[in-house]
CSV table of C-alpha atoms in Angstrom, one decimal:
chain,number,residue,atom,x,y,z
A,1,UNK,CA,90.7,-0.4,-49.4
A,2,UNK,CA,90.9,-0.2,-45.6
A,3,UNK,CA,88.5,-2.4,-43.7
A,4,UNK,CA,87.2,0.3,-41.3
A,5,UNK,CA,84.9,-2.0,-39.2
A,6,UNK,CA,87.8,-4.4,-38.5
A,7,UNK,CA,90.1,-1.6,-37.3
A,8,UNK,CA,87.3,-0.1,-35.1
A,9,UNK,CA,86.6,-3.3,-33.3
A,10,UNK,CA,90.2,-4.5,-33.1
A,11,UNK,CA,91.0,-1.1,-31.5
A,12,UNK,CA,88.1,-1.5,-29.0
A,13,UNK,CA,89.8,-4.6,-27.7
A,14,UNK,CA,92.4,-2.3,-26.3
A,15,UNK,CA,89.8,-0.2,-24.4
A,16,UNK,CA,90.3,-0.3,-20.6
A,17,UNK,CA,86.9,-2.0,-20.2
A,18,UNK,CA,87.8,-4.9,-22.6
A,19,UNK,CA,91.2,-5.3,-21.0
A,20,UNK,CA,89.6,-5.4,-17.6
A,21,UNK,CA,87.3,-8.1,-18.8
A,22,UNK,CA,90.3,-10.2,-20.0
A,23,UNK,CA,92.0,-9.7,-16.7
A,24,UNK,CA,88.9,-10.6,-14.7
A,25,UNK,CA,88.3,-13.7,-16.8
A,26,UNK,CA,91.9,-14.8,-16.3
A,27,UNK,CA,91.8,-14.2,-12.5
A,28,UNK,CA,88.5,-15.9,-12.1
A,29,UNK,CA,89.5,-19.0,-14.1
A,30,UNK,CA,92.9,-19.4,-12.6
A,31,UNK,CA,92.3,-18.3,-9.0
A,32,UNK,CA,88.7,-17.8,-7.9
A,33,UNK,CA,87.1,-20.9,-9.5
A,34,UNK,CA,89.9,-23.1,-8.0
A,35,UNK,CA,90.0,-21.6,-4.5
A,36,UNK,CA,86.2,-21.0,-4.0
A,37,UNK,CA,84.1,-22.5,-6.8
A,38,UNK,CA,80.5,-21.2,-6.5
A,39,UNK,CA,77.6,-19.7,-8.4
A,40,UNK,CA,79.3,-16.3,-8.3
A,41,UNK,CA,82.5,-17.5,-10.0
A,42,UNK,CA,80.4,-18.9,-12.8
A,43,UNK,CA,78.5,-15.6,-13.3
A,44,UNK,CA,81.8,-13.7,-13.2
A,45,UNK,CA,83.1,-15.6,-16.2
A,46,UNK,CA,80.0,-14.9,-18.3
A,47,UNK,CA,80.1,-11.2,-17.3
A,48,UNK,CA,83.8,-10.8,-18.1
A,49,UNK,CA,83.4,-12.8,-21.4
A,50,UNK,CA,80.9,-10.3,-22.8
A,51,UNK,CA,83.1,-7.3,-21.9
A,52,UNK,CA,85.3,-8.1,-24.9
A,53,UNK,CA,84.2,-11.2,-26.8
A,54,UNK,CA,81.6,-9.2,-29.0
A,55,UNK,CA,84.4,-6.9,-30.2
A,56,UNK,CA,86.5,-9.9,-31.2
A,57,UNK,CA,83.5,-11.5,-33.0
A,58,UNK,CA,82.7,-8.2,-34.8
A,59,UNK,CA,86.3,-7.9,-36.0
A,60,UNK,CA,86.2,-11.4,-37.4
A,61,UNK,CA,82.8,-10.8,-39.0
A,62,UNK,CA,84.2,-7.6,-40.6
A,63,UNK,CA,86.8,-9.7,-42.3
A,64,UNK,CA,84.3,-12.0,-44.1
A,65,UNK,CA,81.5,-9.5,-44.9
A,66,UNK,CA,81.0,-8.6,-48.5
A,67,UNK,CA,82.3,-5.1,-49.4
A,68,UNK,CA,78.8,-3.6,-49.9
A,69,UNK,CA,77.8,-4.7,-46.3
A,70,UNK,CA,81.1,-3.9,-44.7
A,71,UNK,CA,80.3,-1.2,-42.2
A,72,UNK,CA,80.5,-0.7,-38.5
A,73,UNK,CA,76.8,-1.0,-37.7
A,74,UNK,CA,76.3,-4.3,-39.6
A,75,UNK,CA,79.4,-6.0,-38.2
A,76,UNK,CA,78.7,-4.8,-34.6
A,77,UNK,CA,75.0,-5.6,-34.8
A,78,UNK,CA,75.6,-9.1,-36.1
A,79,UNK,CA,78.3,-9.7,-33.5
A,80,UNK,CA,76.2,-8.7,-30.5
A,81,UNK,CA,73.1,-10.3,-31.9
A,82,UNK,CA,74.8,-13.7,-32.6
A,83,UNK,CA,76.7,-13.7,-29.3
A,84,UNK,CA,73.6,-13.1,-27.2
A,85,UNK,CA,71.3,-15.3,-29.2
A,86,UNK,CA,73.7,-18.2,-29.2
A,87,UNK,CA,74.4,-17.8,-25.5
A,88,UNK,CA,70.7,-17.6,-24.7
A,89,UNK,CA,69.8,-20.7,-26.8
A,90,UNK,CA,72.6,-22.8,-25.1
A,91,UNK,CA,71.6,-21.7,-21.6
A,92,UNK,CA,67.8,-21.9,-21.9
A,93,UNK,CA,66.9,-24.6,-24.6
A,94,UNK,CA,67.7,-28.1,-23.4
A,95,UNK,CA,67.9,-29.6,-26.9
A,96,UNK,CA,70.4,-26.9,-28.1
A,97,UNK,CA,72.4,-27.4,-24.9
A,98,UNK,CA,72.7,-31.1,-25.3
A,99,UNK,CA,73.4,-30.9,-29.0
A,100,UNK,CA,76.3,-28.5,-28.4
A,101,UNK,CA,77.8,-30.7,-25.7
A,102,UNK,CA,77.4,-33.9,-27.8
A,103,UNK,CA,78.9,-32.2,-30.9
A,104,UNK,CA,81.9,-31.0,-28.8
A,105,UNK,CA,82.4,-34.5,-27.3
A,106,UNK,CA,82.3,-36.0,-30.8
A,107,UNK,CA,85.0,-33.6,-31.9
A,108,UNK,CA,87.2,-34.5,-28.9
A,109,UNK,CA,86.4,-31.3,-27.0
A,110,UNK,CA,85.0,-30.8,-23.5
A,111,UNK,CA,83.1,-27.5,-23.0
A,112,UNK,CA,82.3,-25.7,-19.8
A,113,UNK,CA,78.6,-25.3,-20.5
A,114,UNK,CA,76.2,-25.5,-17.6
A,115,UNK,CA,72.4,-25.4,-18.3
A,116,UNK,CA,71.6,-22.3,-16.2
A,117,UNK,CA,69.2,-19.6,-17.5
A,118,UNK,CA,70.4,-17.4,-14.6
A,119,UNK,CA,73.6,-16.8,-16.5
A,120,UNK,CA,71.8,-14.5,-18.8
A,121,UNK,CA,71.7,-11.8,-16.3
A,122,UNK,CA,75.5,-11.7,-16.1
A,123,UNK,CA,75.8,-11.9,-19.9
A,124,UNK,CA,73.4,-9.1,-20.5
A,125,UNK,CA,75.2,-6.9,-17.9
A,126,UNK,CA,78.5,-7.4,-19.6
A,127,UNK,CA,77.1,-7.0,-23.1
A,128,UNK,CA,75.3,-3.7,-22.2
A,129,UNK,CA,78.6,-2.2,-20.9
A,130,UNK,CA,80.5,-3.2,-24.0
A,131,UNK,CA,77.7,-2.0,-26.2
A,132,UNK,CA,77.7,1.4,-24.5
A,133,UNK,CA,81.4,1.8,-25.1
A,134,UNK,CA,81.0,0.9,-28.8
A,135,UNK,CA,78.0,3.4,-29.3
A,136,UNK,CA,79.7,6.2,-27.3
A,137,UNK,CA,80.4,9.1,-29.6
A,138,UNK,CA,84.0,9.3,-30.6
A,139,UNK,CA,85.8,12.5,-31.5
A,140,UNK,CA,88.5,10.7,-33.5
A,141,UNK,CA,88.3,7.4,-35.3
A,142,UNK,CA,89.8,4.3,-33.6
A,143,UNK,CA,92.9,3.1,-35.3
A,144,UNK,CA,94.3,-0.4,-35.1
A,145,UNK,CA,97.8,-0.6,-33.6
A,146,UNK,CA,100.1,-3.6,-33.4
A,147,UNK,CA,99.2,-3.8,-29.7
A,148,UNK,CA,95.5,-4.1,-30.6
A,149,UNK,CA,96.2,-7.0,-33.0
A,150,UNK,CA,98.2,-8.7,-30.2
A,151,UNK,CA,95.3,-8.1,-27.8
A,152,UNK,CA,93.0,-9.6,-30.3
A,153,UNK,CA,95.0,-12.8,-30.4
A,154,UNK,CA,95.2,-12.9,-26.6
A,155,UNK,CA,91.4,-12.5,-26.3
A,156,UNK,CA,90.8,-15.4,-28.7
A,157,UNK,CA,93.1,-17.6,-26.6
A,158,UNK,CA,91.3,-16.6,-23.4
A,159,UNK,CA,87.9,-17.4,-24.8
A,160,UNK,CA,89.0,-20.8,-25.9
A,161,UNK,CA,90.6,-21.5,-22.5
A,162,UNK,CA,87.5,-20.4,-20.7
A,163,UNK,CA,85.2,-22.7,-22.7
A,164,UNK,CA,87.2,-25.7,-21.5
A,165,UNK,CA,85.3,-27.4,-18.7
A,166,UNK,CA,87.4,-28.3,-15.6
A,167,UNK,CA,87.9,-32.1,-15.6
A,168,UNK,CA,87.7,-33.6,-12.1
A,169,UNK,CA,88.3,-37.2,-13.4
A,170,UNK,CA,85.9,-39.9,-12.5
A,171,UNK,CA,83.2,-37.9,-10.9
A,172,UNK,CA,79.9,-39.8,-11.3
A,173,UNK,CA,78.6,-43.4,-11.1
A,174,UNK,CA,75.4,-45.2,-12.2
A,175,UNK,CA,74.1,-48.8,-12.0
A,176,UNK,CA,71.8,-50.6,-14.4
A,177,UNK,CA,71.4,-53.2,-17.0
A,178,UNK,CA,73.7,-55.6,-15.1
A,179,UNK,CA,76.8,-53.4,-15.0
A,180,UNK,CA,78.2,-50.1,-13.5
A,181,UNK,CA,78.9,-46.9,-15.4
A,182,UNK,CA,81.6,-44.4,-14.4
A,183,UNK,CA,82.2,-41.1,-16.2
A,184,UNK,CA,84.3,-38.1,-16.4
A,185,UNK,CA,83.2,-35.1,-18.4
A,186,UNK,CA,83.8,-36.6,-21.8
A,187,UNK,CA,83.8,-40.4,-21.6
A,188,UNK,CA,81.9,-43.2,-20.0
A,189,UNK,CA,83.4,-46.5,-18.8
A,190,UNK,CA,81.5,-49.7,-17.9
A,191,UNK,CA,82.3,-52.6,-15.4
A,192,UNK,CA,80.6,-56.0,-15.1
A,193,UNK,CA,82.6,-57.2,-12.1
A,194,UNK,CA,81.6,-54.8,-9.4
A,195,UNK,CA,84.1,-52.0,-10.3
A,196,UNK,CA,87.3,-54.0,-10.3
A,197,UNK,CA,88.0,-53.6,-14.0
A,198,UNK,CA,86.6,-51.0,-16.6
A,199,UNK,CA,86.4,-50.6,-20.3
A,200,UNK,CA,85.5,-47.4,-22.2
A,201,UNK,CA,82.0,-47.6,-23.7
A,202,UNK,CA,81.2,-46.5,-27.2
A,203,UNK,CA,77.5,-47.1,-26.7
A,204,UNK,CA,77.1,-44.4,-24.0
A,205,UNK,CA,79.7,-41.9,-25.3
A,206,UNK,CA,78.8,-38.3,-24.7
A,207,UNK,CA,76.0,-39.0,-22.1
A,208,UNK,CA,76.7,-36.9,-19.0
A,209,UNK,CA,75.7,-37.7,-15.4
A,210,UNK,CA,75.3,-35.5,-12.4
A,211,UNK,CA,78.2,-35.0,-9.9
A,212,UNK,CA,77.5,-35.2,-6.2
A,213,UNK,CA,77.5,-31.9,-4.4
A,214,UNK,CA,80.5,-31.8,-2.0
A,215,UNK,CA,79.1,-29.6,0.8
A,216,UNK,CA,81.4,-30.9,3.6
A,217,UNK,CA,78.5,-32.9,5.1
A,218,UNK,CA,78.2,-36.7,5.1
A,219,UNK,CA,76.6,-38.0,1.9
A,220,UNK,CA,74.7,-41.4,1.9
A,221,UNK,CA,76.0,-44.1,-0.4
A,222,UNK,CA,73.5,-44.8,-3.2
A,223,UNK,CA,72.0,-48.2,-2.6
A,224,UNK,CA,73.6,-48.7,0.8
A,225,UNK,CA,71.8,-46.8,3.6
A,226,UNK,CA,74.1,-48.1,6.3
A,227,UNK,CA,77.1,-46.3,4.7
A,228,UNK,CA,77.9,-42.6,4.2
A,229,UNK,CA,81.0,-40.7,3.2
A,230,UNK,CA,82.4,-37.2,3.7
A,231,UNK,CA,84.6,-36.0,0.8
A,232,UNK,CA,88.2,-35.6,1.9
A,233,UNK,CA,87.5,-37.2,5.3
A,234,UNK,CA,86.0,-40.6,6.0
A,235,UNK,CA,83.7,-43.5,5.1
A,236,UNK,CA,81.3,-44.4,8.0
A,237,UNK,CA,79.1,-47.4,8.7
A,238,UNK,CA,76.0,-47.6,11.0
A,239,UNK,CA,74.6,-50.8,12.4
A,240,UNK,CA,71.7,-49.2,14.3
A,241,UNK,CA,69.8,-47.5,11.6
A,242,UNK,CA,71.8,-44.3,11.5
A,243,UNK,CA,71.8,-43.4,15.2
A,244,UNK,CA,75.5,-43.9,15.6
A,245,UNK,CA,78.3,-44.1,13.0
A,246,UNK,CA,81.7,-45.8,13.0
A,247,UNK,CA,84.6,-44.8,10.8
A,248,UNK,CA,85.7,-47.7,8.6
A,249,UNK,CA,88.0,-45.9,6.2
A,250,UNK,CA,89.8,-42.6,6.4
A,251,UNK,CA,90.8,-40.8,3.2
A,252,UNK,CA,94.4,-39.6,3.2
A,253,UNK,CA,94.5,-36.1,1.7
A,254,UNK,CA,96.7,-35.5,-1.3
A,255,UNK,CA,100.1,-34.1,-0.6
A,256,UNK,CA,101.2,-31.2,-2.7
A,257,UNK,CA,103.5,-33.5,-4.7
A,258,UNK,CA,100.7,-35.9,-5.3
A,259,UNK,CA,98.4,-33.2,-6.7
A,260,UNK,CA,101.2,-32.0,-8.9
A,261,UNK,CA,101.8,-35.4,-10.3
A,262,UNK,CA,98.2,-36.2,-11.1
A,263,UNK,CA,97.9,-32.8,-12.9
A,264,UNK,CA,101.1,-33.4,-14.9
A,265,UNK,CA,100.3,-37.0,-15.7
A,266,UNK,CA,97.7,-36.2,-18.4
A,267,UNK,CA,99.2,-32.9,-19.5
A,268,UNK,CA,95.7,-31.3,-19.8
A,269,UNK,CA,95.0,-27.7,-19.0
A,270,UNK,CA,91.5,-28.3,-17.7
A,271,UNK,CA,92.4,-30.8,-15.0
A,272,UNK,CA,90.9,-30.1,-11.5
A,273,UNK,CA,91.5,-31.8,-8.2
A,274,UNK,CA,89.0,-31.5,-5.4
A,275,UNK,CA,88.1,-33.5,-2.3
A,276,UNK,CA,87.1,-37.1,-3.0
A,277,UNK,CA,85.0,-39.2,-3.2
A,278,UNK,CA,82.9,-37.3,-5.8
A,279,UNK,CA,80.2,-40.0,-5.8
A,280,UNK,CA,79.6,-43.5,-4.4
A,281,UNK,CA,77.1,-46.3,-5.0
A,282,UNK,CA,76.6,-50.0,-4.1
A,283,UNK,CA,76.6,-52.5,-7.0
A,284,UNK,CA,73.3,-54.4,-6.7
A,285,UNK,CA,74.9,-57.4,-8.6
A,286,UNK,CA,78.1,-58.0,-6.5
A,287,UNK,CA,77.4,-56.0,-3.3
A,288,UNK,CA,80.7,-54.0,-3.9
A,289,UNK,CA,80.6,-50.3,-2.9
A,290,UNK,CA,82.4,-48.2,-5.5
A,291,UNK,CA,83.7,-44.7,-4.8
A,292,UNK,CA,84.5,-42.2,-7.6
A,293,UNK,CA,88.0,-40.9,-6.7
A,294,UNK,CA,88.5,-38.4,-9.5
A,295,UNK,CA,92.0,-38.6,-11.1
A,296,UNK,CA,92.8,-41.7,-9.0
A,297,UNK,CA,90.1,-43.9,-10.6
A,298,UNK,CA,87.8,-45.7,-8.2
A,299,UNK,CA,88.1,-47.2,-4.8
A,300,UNK,CA,86.2,-50.5,-4.3
A,301,UNK,CA,84.9,-51.8,-0.9
A,302,UNK,CA,84.3,-55.4,-1.7
A,303,UNK,CA,81.5,-57.5,-0.3
A,304,UNK,CA,84.0,-59.4,1.8
A,305,UNK,CA,85.4,-56.2,3.4
A,306,UNK,CA,88.5,-55.5,1.3
A,307,UNK,CA,89.5,-52.1,0.0
A,308,UNK,CA,90.9,-52.2,-3.6
A,309,UNK,CA,92.0,-49.5,-6.0
A,310,UNK,CA,90.9,-49.9,-9.6
A,311,UNK,CA,92.1,-47.8,-12.6
A,312,UNK,CA,89.5,-46.4,-15.0
A,313,UNK,CA,90.8,-45.4,-18.4
A,314,UNK,CA,93.7,-42.9,-17.8
A,315,UNK,CA,92.7,-42.4,-14.1
A,316,UNK,CA,94.6,-44.5,-11.6
A,317,UNK,CA,95.9,-44.5,-8.1
A,318,UNK,CA,99.7,-43.7,-8.2
A,319,UNK,CA,101.2,-42.6,-4.9
A,320,UNK,CA,104.5,-43.6,-3.5
A,321,UNK,CA,108.0,-43.9,-5.0
A,322,UNK,CA,108.2,-44.9,-8.7
A,323,UNK,CA,110.6,-43.8,-11.4
A,324,UNK,CA,107.7,-42.5,-13.5
A,325,UNK,CA,106.5,-40.3,-10.7
A,326,UNK,CA,109.9,-38.9,-10.0
A,327,UNK,CA,110.6,-38.2,-13.6
A,328,UNK,CA,107.3,-36.3,-14.1
A,329,UNK,CA,107.9,-34.2,-11.0
A,330,UNK,CA,111.5,-33.4,-11.5
A,331,UNK,CA,111.9,-33.2,-15.3
A,332,UNK,CA,111.5,-29.5,-15.5
A,333,UNK,CA,113.5,-28.9,-12.4
A,334,UNK,CA,116.4,-30.8,-13.8
A,335,UNK,CA,116.5,-28.1,-16.5
A,336,UNK,CA,116.3,-25.4,-13.9
A,337,UNK,CA,119.2,-27.1,-12.0
A,338,UNK,CA,121.2,-27.3,-15.2
A,339,UNK,CA,120.7,-23.6,-15.8
A,340,UNK,CA,121.9,-22.9,-12.2
A,341,UNK,CA,125.0,-25.0,-12.9
A,342,UNK,CA,125.7,-22.8,-15.9
A,343,UNK,CA,125.0,-19.6,-13.9
A,344,UNK,CA,127.3,-20.8,-11.1
A,345,UNK,CA,130.1,-21.7,-13.5
A,346,UNK,CA,129.8,-18.3,-15.2
A,347,UNK,CA,129.9,-16.4,-11.9
A,348,UNK,CA,132.8,-18.4,-10.6
A,349,UNK,CA,134.8,-17.7,-13.8
A,350,UNK,CA,134.1,-14.0,-14.2
A,351,UNK,CA,136.3,-12.9,-11.2
A,352,UNK,CA,139.4,-13.8,-13.3
A,353,UNK,CA,138.9,-10.5,-15.1
A,354,UNK,CA,136.7,-7.6,-13.9
A,355,UNK,CA,134.6,-6.5,-16.8
A,356,UNK,CA,131.4,-4.7,-15.7
A,357,UNK,CA,129.2,-5.5,-18.7
A,358,UNK,CA,129.9,-9.2,-18.3
A,359,UNK,CA,128.8,-9.0,-14.6
A,360,UNK,CA,125.6,-7.3,-15.7
A,361,UNK,CA,124.6,-10.5,-17.5
A,362,UNK,CA,124.4,-12.2,-14.2
A,363,UNK,CA,121.5,-10.0,-13.0
A,364,UNK,CA,118.8,-10.9,-15.6
A,365,UNK,CA,120.0,-14.5,-15.7
A,366,UNK,CA,119.8,-14.8,-11.9
A,367,UNK,CA,116.3,-13.1,-11.7
A,368,UNK,CA,114.9,-15.4,-14.4
A,369,UNK,CA,116.3,-18.4,-12.6
A,370,UNK,CA,114.7,-17.4,-9.4
A,371,UNK,CA,111.3,-16.9,-11.2
A,372,UNK,CA,111.6,-20.4,-12.7
A,373,UNK,CA,112.7,-22.0,-9.5
A,374,UNK,CA,109.8,-20.7,-7.4
A,375,UNK,CA,106.9,-20.5,-9.9
A,376,UNK,CA,107.2,-23.8,-11.8
A,377,UNK,CA,105.1,-26.0,-9.5
A,378,UNK,CA,102.4,-23.3,-9.0
A,379,UNK,CA,102.1,-22.8,-12.7
A,380,UNK,CA,101.5,-26.5,-13.3
A,381,UNK,CA,99.0,-26.7,-10.5
A,382,UNK,CA,96.8,-24.1,-12.1
A,383,UNK,CA,97.0,-26.0,-15.3
A,384,UNK,CA,99.1,-23.5,-17.3
A,385,UNK,CA,102.8,-24.0,-17.4
A,386,UNK,CA,103.4,-20.4,-18.2
A,387,UNK,CA,106.7,-20.3,-16.2
A,388,UNK,CA,108.1,-23.0,-18.5
A,389,UNK,CA,108.4,-20.4,-21.2
A,390,UNK,CA,111.0,-18.6,-19.0
A,391,UNK,CA,113.3,-21.5,-19.7
A,392,UNK,CA,114.0,-20.2,-23.2
A,393,UNK,CA,115.3,-16.7,-22.4
A,394,UNK,CA,117.0,-18.0,-19.3
A,395,UNK,CA,118.8,-20.6,-21.3
A,396,UNK,CA,119.8,-18.1,-24.0
A,397,UNK,CA,121.2,-15.6,-21.5
A,398,UNK,CA,123.0,-18.4,-19.7
A,399,UNK,CA,124.5,-19.6,-23.0
A,400,UNK,CA,125.6,-16.1,-23.8
A,401,UNK,CA,127.3,-15.8,-20.4
A,402,UNK,CA,129.1,-19.1,-20.9
A,403,UNK,CA,130.3,-18.0,-24.4
A,404,UNK,CA,132.0,-15.0,-22.9
A,405,UNK,CA,133.5,-17.0,-20.1
A,406,UNK,CA,134.8,-19.9,-22.3
A,407,UNK,CA,136.0,-17.6,-25.0
A,408,UNK,CA,138.4,-16.0,-22.6
A,409,UNK,CA,139.0,-19.0,-20.3
A,410,UNK,CA,139.9,-21.8,-22.8
A,411,UNK,CA,143.1,-20.1,-23.8
A,412,UNK,CA,144.0,-18.5,-20.5
A,413,UNK,CA,142.6,-20.6,-17.6
A,414,UNK,CA,142.4,-24.2,-18.9
A,415,UNK,CA,143.8,-25.7,-15.7
A,416,UNK,CA,141.1,-24.1,-13.5
A,417,UNK,CA,138.1,-24.4,-15.8
A,418,UNK,CA,137.4,-28.1,-15.1
A,419,UNK,CA,137.3,-27.4,-11.4
A,420,UNK,CA,134.9,-24.5,-12.0
A,421,UNK,CA,132.7,-26.8,-14.1
A,422,UNK,CA,132.5,-29.4,-11.4
A,423,UNK,CA,131.7,-26.8,-8.8
A,424,UNK,CA,128.9,-25.4,-10.9
A,425,UNK,CA,127.4,-28.9,-11.3
A,426,UNK,CA,127.6,-29.3,-7.5
A,427,UNK,CA,125.6,-26.0,-7.1
A,428,UNK,CA,123.0,-27.3,-9.5
A,429,UNK,CA,122.8,-30.6,-7.7
A,430,UNK,CA,122.5,-28.9,-4.3
A,431,UNK,CA,119.5,-27.0,-5.6
A,432,UNK,CA,117.9,-30.2,-6.9
A,433,UNK,CA,118.1,-31.8,-3.4
A,434,UNK,CA,115.2,-29.6,-2.4
A,435,UNK,CA,112.7,-30.6,-5.2
A,436,UNK,CA,113.9,-34.2,-4.7
A,437,UNK,CA,112.9,-34.2,-1.0
A,438,UNK,CA,109.6,-32.6,-1.9
A,439,UNK,CA,108.8,-35.2,-4.6
A,440,UNK,CA,109.6,-38.0,-2.1
A,441,UNK,CA,107.1,-36.5,0.4
A,442,UNK,CA,109.8,-35.6,3.0
A,443,UNK,CA,109.1,-31.9,2.6
A,444,UNK,CA,105.4,-31.0,2.3
A,445,UNK,CA,105.7,-27.6,0.5
A,446,UNK,CA,107.6,-26.9,-2.7
A,447,UNK,CA,108.5,-23.3,-1.6
A,448,UNK,CA,110.2,-24.7,1.5
A,449,UNK,CA,112.1,-27.2,-0.7
A,450,UNK,CA,113.2,-24.5,-3.1
A,451,UNK,CA,114.5,-22.3,-0.3
A,452,UNK,CA,116.4,-25.2,1.1
A,453,UNK,CA,117.9,-26.1,-2.3
A,454,UNK,CA,118.7,-22.4,-2.9
A,455,UNK,CA,120.4,-22.0,0.5
A,456,UNK,CA,122.6,-25.0,-0.1
A,457,UNK,CA,123.5,-23.8,-3.6
A,458,UNK,CA,124.3,-20.3,-2.3
A,459,UNK,CA,126.6,-21.7,0.4
A,460,UNK,CA,128.5,-23.8,-2.2
A,461,UNK,CA,128.7,-20.8,-4.5
A,462,UNK,CA,130.2,-18.5,-1.9
A,463,UNK,CA,132.6,-21.3,-0.9
A,464,UNK,CA,133.6,-21.8,-4.5
A,465,UNK,CA,133.8,-18.1,-5.2
A,466,UNK,CA,136.3,-17.7,-2.3
A,467,UNK,CA,138.4,-20.6,-3.6
A,468,UNK,CA,138.3,-19.2,-7.1
A,469,UNK,CA,139.6,-15.8,-6.0
A,470,UNK,CA,142.4,-17.5,-4.1
A,471,UNK,CA,143.3,-19.6,-7.1
A,472,UNK,CA,143.2,-16.6,-9.4
A,473,UNK,CA,145.6,-14.6,-7.3
A,474,UNK,CA,148.0,-17.5,-7.1
A,475,UNK,CA,147.9,-18.3,-10.8
A,476,UNK,CA,147.6,-14.8,-12.3
A,477,UNK,CA,148.5,-12.2,-9.7
A,478,UNK,CA,148.3,-9.4,-12.3
A,479,UNK,CA,144.7,-10.2,-13.3
A,480,UNK,CA,143.1,-10.9,-10.0
């Protein structure tokens, strides 16, 4: 017997309004909240979420309802009622809000749940629109297509991704009971030596603390009225009660490669990097001033005037040239360079015999390679390595191209193929020079580095192509 409510709500997920909600949620999470986080971006997520989430919940409810209750009104009513009631409870009842957060932390999850009753307005607006679409009279019944089922799966993934709270690293500090506490969004660490060493605390696990508001204005250091800091800029000291201030420490901004490395280091989709420090306080026991530096751990200004970096759990200061850093930054680009070597080898070998359908293989392979080469860093910076999935079709097409080339070349052009292979490897290495200079900090922007590497590879490819044609004419005049 057909489950009619399931087919109705799965079909509604393909409605333009629901698809628009998914698109808005994705754009808001990946772009707006990262470029200009504000109260508006938070409300946009709640509004977009309710444009499609009730349909997904209703479809799932229809699958588990007993047959005698399995109808469209029951499934839809339960879905909208549960979604709004649950959202309202989490946003307006402190006990429920804290219980959900603690349960998530205990399960190893970090949720993006802010206690804000004002979010109800956005949720109600979105749910009213989706409710009107559902209740709108339909001349023909909605049928589930394969596309609707695929959209259903995508909507579930988007909801799960949106619930993940951005993790800025060590973002808040507290002092008391003879030690310091530092916390990210899921764990709390304690120090008894003024912030120079830290251990994760089981006693305070799950307790959240407030993050300082980075408004671009100087913020006083807690417990040290003579010090203030401006996130992303400087630490200042005053010796005359705040009338004048002197810079005692400038904060060096993260280069693009630094940001990329810190995001890649923990391989988490919810990592976020903003201007640091995110908080600062003076330890009443040792006199050290501790600055919360996000994914770089903490920076300690000791009582004797020394500046020292200290790691906190997985968060640590790691700038400069190290093998680990280079490997993390260049691992994916090594694969892209290898694909370029195969593409170059294939294109150099094809002129031996003009077959148009073999040449057509170069077009999708080349386009895929360009997408990979120029989108890989940006995809990691947003937390989602979507471009990495392009490696699979690009590798398959490159392999198919090489099969055609080698099948014909092994028996006919064995003397020239090794030279072609070396030239292809040289083209791949020329491209990798750009990402290498970027990872070393010599080039500031990855797009500039990619263009440089691509230009060098193209020059080598043209040079090799010309030489290959000359060799082909000399060795096989009738096939050139």
